[in-house]
CSV table of C-alpha atoms and ligand atoms in Angstrom, one decimal:
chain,number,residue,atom,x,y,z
A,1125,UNK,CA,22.2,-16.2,1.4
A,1126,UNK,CA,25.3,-18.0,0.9
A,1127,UNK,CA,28.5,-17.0,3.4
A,1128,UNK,CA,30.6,-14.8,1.0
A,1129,UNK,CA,27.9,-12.1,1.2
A,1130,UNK,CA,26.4,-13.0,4.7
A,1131,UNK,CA,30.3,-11.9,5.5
A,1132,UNK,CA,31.0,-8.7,2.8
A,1133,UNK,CA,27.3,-7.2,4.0
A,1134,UNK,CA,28.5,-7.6,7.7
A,1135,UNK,CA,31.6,-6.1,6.6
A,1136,UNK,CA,30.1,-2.7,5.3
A,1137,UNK,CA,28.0,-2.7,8.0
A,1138,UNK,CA,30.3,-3.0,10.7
A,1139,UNK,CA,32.6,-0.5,9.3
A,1140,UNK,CA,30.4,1.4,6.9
A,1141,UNK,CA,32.8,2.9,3.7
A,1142,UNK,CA,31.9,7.4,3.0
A,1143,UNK,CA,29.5,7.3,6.0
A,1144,UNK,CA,29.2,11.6,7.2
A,1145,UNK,CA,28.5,14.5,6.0
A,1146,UNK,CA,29.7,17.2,3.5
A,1147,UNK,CA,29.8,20.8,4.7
A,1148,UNK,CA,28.3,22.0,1.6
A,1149,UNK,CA,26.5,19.0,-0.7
A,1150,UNK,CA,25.4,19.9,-4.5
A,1151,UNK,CA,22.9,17.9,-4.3
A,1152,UNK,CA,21.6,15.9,-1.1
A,1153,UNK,CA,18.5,13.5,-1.0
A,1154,UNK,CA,17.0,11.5,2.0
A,1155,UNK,CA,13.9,8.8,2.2
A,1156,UNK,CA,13.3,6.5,4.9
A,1157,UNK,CA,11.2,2.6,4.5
A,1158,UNK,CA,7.9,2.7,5.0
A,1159,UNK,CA,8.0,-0.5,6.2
A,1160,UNK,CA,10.0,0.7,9.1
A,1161,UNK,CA,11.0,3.9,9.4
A,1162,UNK,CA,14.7,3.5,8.7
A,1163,UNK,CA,16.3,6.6,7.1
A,1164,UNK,CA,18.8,7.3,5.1
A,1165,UNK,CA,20.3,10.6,3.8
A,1166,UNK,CA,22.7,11.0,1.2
A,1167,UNK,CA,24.9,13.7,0.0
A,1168,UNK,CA,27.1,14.4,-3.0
A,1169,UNK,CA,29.9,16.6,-4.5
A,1170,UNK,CA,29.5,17.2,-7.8
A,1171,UNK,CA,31.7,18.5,-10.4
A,1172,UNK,CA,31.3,19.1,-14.0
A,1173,UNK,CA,28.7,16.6,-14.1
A,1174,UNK,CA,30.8,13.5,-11.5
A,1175,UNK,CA,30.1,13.0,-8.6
A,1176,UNK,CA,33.7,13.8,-6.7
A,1177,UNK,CA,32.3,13.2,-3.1
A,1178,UNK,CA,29.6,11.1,-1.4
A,1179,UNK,CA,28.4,10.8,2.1
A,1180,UNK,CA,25.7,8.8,3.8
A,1181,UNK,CA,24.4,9.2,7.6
A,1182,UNK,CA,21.4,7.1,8.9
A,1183,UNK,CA,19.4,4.7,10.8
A,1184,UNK,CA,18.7,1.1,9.7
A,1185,UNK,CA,19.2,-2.3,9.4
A,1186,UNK,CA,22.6,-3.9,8.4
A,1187,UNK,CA,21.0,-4.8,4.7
A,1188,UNK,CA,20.3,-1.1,4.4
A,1189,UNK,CA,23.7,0.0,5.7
A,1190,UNK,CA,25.0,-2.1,4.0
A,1191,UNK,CA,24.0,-1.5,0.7
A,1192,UNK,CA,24.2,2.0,1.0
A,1193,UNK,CA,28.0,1.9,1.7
A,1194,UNK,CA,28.5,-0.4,-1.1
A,1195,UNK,CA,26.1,2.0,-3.7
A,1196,UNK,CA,28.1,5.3,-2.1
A,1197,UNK,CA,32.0,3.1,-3.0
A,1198,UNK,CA,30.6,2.4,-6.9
A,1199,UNK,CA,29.4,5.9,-7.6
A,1200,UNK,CA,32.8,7.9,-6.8
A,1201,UNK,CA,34.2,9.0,-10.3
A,1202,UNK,CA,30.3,8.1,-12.2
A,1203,UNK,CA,28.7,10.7,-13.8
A,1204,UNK,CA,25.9,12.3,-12.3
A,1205,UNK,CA,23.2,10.9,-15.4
A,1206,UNK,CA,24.5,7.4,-14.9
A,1207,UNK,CA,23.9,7.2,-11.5
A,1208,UNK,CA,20.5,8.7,-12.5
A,1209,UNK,CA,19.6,5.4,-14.6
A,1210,UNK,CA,21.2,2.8,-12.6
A,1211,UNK,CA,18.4,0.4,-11.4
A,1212,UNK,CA,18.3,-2.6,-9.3
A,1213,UNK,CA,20.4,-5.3,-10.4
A,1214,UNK,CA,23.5,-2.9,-8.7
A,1215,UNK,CA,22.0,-3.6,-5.3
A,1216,UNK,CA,21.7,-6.8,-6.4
A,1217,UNK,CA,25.3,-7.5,-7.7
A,1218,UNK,CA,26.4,-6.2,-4.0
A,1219,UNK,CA,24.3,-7.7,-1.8
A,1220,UNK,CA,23.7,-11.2,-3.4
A,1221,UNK,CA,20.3,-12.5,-5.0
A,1222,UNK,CA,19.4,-14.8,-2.1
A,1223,UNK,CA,17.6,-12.0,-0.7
A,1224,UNK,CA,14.0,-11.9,0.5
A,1225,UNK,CA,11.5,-9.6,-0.8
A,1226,UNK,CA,11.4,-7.3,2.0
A,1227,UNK,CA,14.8,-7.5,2.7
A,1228,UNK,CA,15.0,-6.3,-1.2
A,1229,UNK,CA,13.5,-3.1,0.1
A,1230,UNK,CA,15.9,-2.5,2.7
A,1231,UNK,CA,18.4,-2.8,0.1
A,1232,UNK,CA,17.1,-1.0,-2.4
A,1233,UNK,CA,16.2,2.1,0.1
A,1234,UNK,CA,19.9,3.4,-0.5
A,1235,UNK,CA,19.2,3.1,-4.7
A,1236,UNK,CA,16.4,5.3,-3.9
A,1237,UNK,CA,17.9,8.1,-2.1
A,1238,UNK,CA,20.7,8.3,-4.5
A,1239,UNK,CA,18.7,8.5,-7.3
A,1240,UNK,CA,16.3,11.3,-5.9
A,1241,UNK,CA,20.0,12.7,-5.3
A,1242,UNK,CA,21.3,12.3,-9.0
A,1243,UNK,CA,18.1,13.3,-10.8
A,1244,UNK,CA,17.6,16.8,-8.3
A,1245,UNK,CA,21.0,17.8,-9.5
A,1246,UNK,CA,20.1,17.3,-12.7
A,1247,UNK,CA,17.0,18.9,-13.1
A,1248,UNK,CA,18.4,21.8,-11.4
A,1249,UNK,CA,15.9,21.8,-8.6
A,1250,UNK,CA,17.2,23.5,-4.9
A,1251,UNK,CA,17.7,21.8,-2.3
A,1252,UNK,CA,16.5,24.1,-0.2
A,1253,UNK,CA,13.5,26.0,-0.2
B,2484,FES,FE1,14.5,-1.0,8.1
B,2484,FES,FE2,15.7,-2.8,6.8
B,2484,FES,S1,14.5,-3.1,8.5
B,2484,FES,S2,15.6,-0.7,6.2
């Protein structure tokens, strides 16, 4: 991994950009690695179909921070069905293609989440039982 993004993933991590909560998401979403057990939760604001407000809190590695506070800085402003279909090569735009494998899937554990996140509010399912 070459020292540009060595230095801009140290930088989320270290000061990690729409990390919290929101009193009261629209739609919310968390996962953790399997590999593991790093978690992440995410939750959004949502208004006529954009996501207004986004928030992550968590546990994991700095890859996984990382991404996740770079993911949550894109999707301000996106509509809610683009977030939906966006697929790996955003994590891999942010965080550099020098990546190993398993570090792919700490990256990519932040895509997940938001996704789960996007497509819930969609599909109109609670959040809450
Ligand atoms: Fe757990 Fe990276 S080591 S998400």
């Amino acid at each position: 991994m070459d020292d540009f993004y060595r230095d801009y993933i140290l930088d989320h991590y270290r000061n990690p950009r729409n990390f919290g909560q929101i009193e009261r998401p629209d739609a919310e979403a968390e996962d953790l690695n399997p590999l593991c057990g790093d978690q992440i939760k995410i939750q959004l604001k949502v208004d006529d179909g954009v996501v207004k407000d986004v928030r992550f809190s968590g546990k994991g590695c700095a890859i996984s921070q990382a991404s996740t506070s770079m993911l949550t800085d894109a999707v301000k402003g996106m509509k809610l069905e683009d977030v939906a279909k966006l697929n790996k090569d955003v994590v891999l735009e942010n965080v550099g293609i020098g990546i190993s494998p398993t570090r792919l899937k700490c990256a990519m554990l932040g895509l997940r989440v938001l996704k789960s996140a996007a497509i819930g509010e969609i599909a109109g399912w609670p959040d809450e039982e």
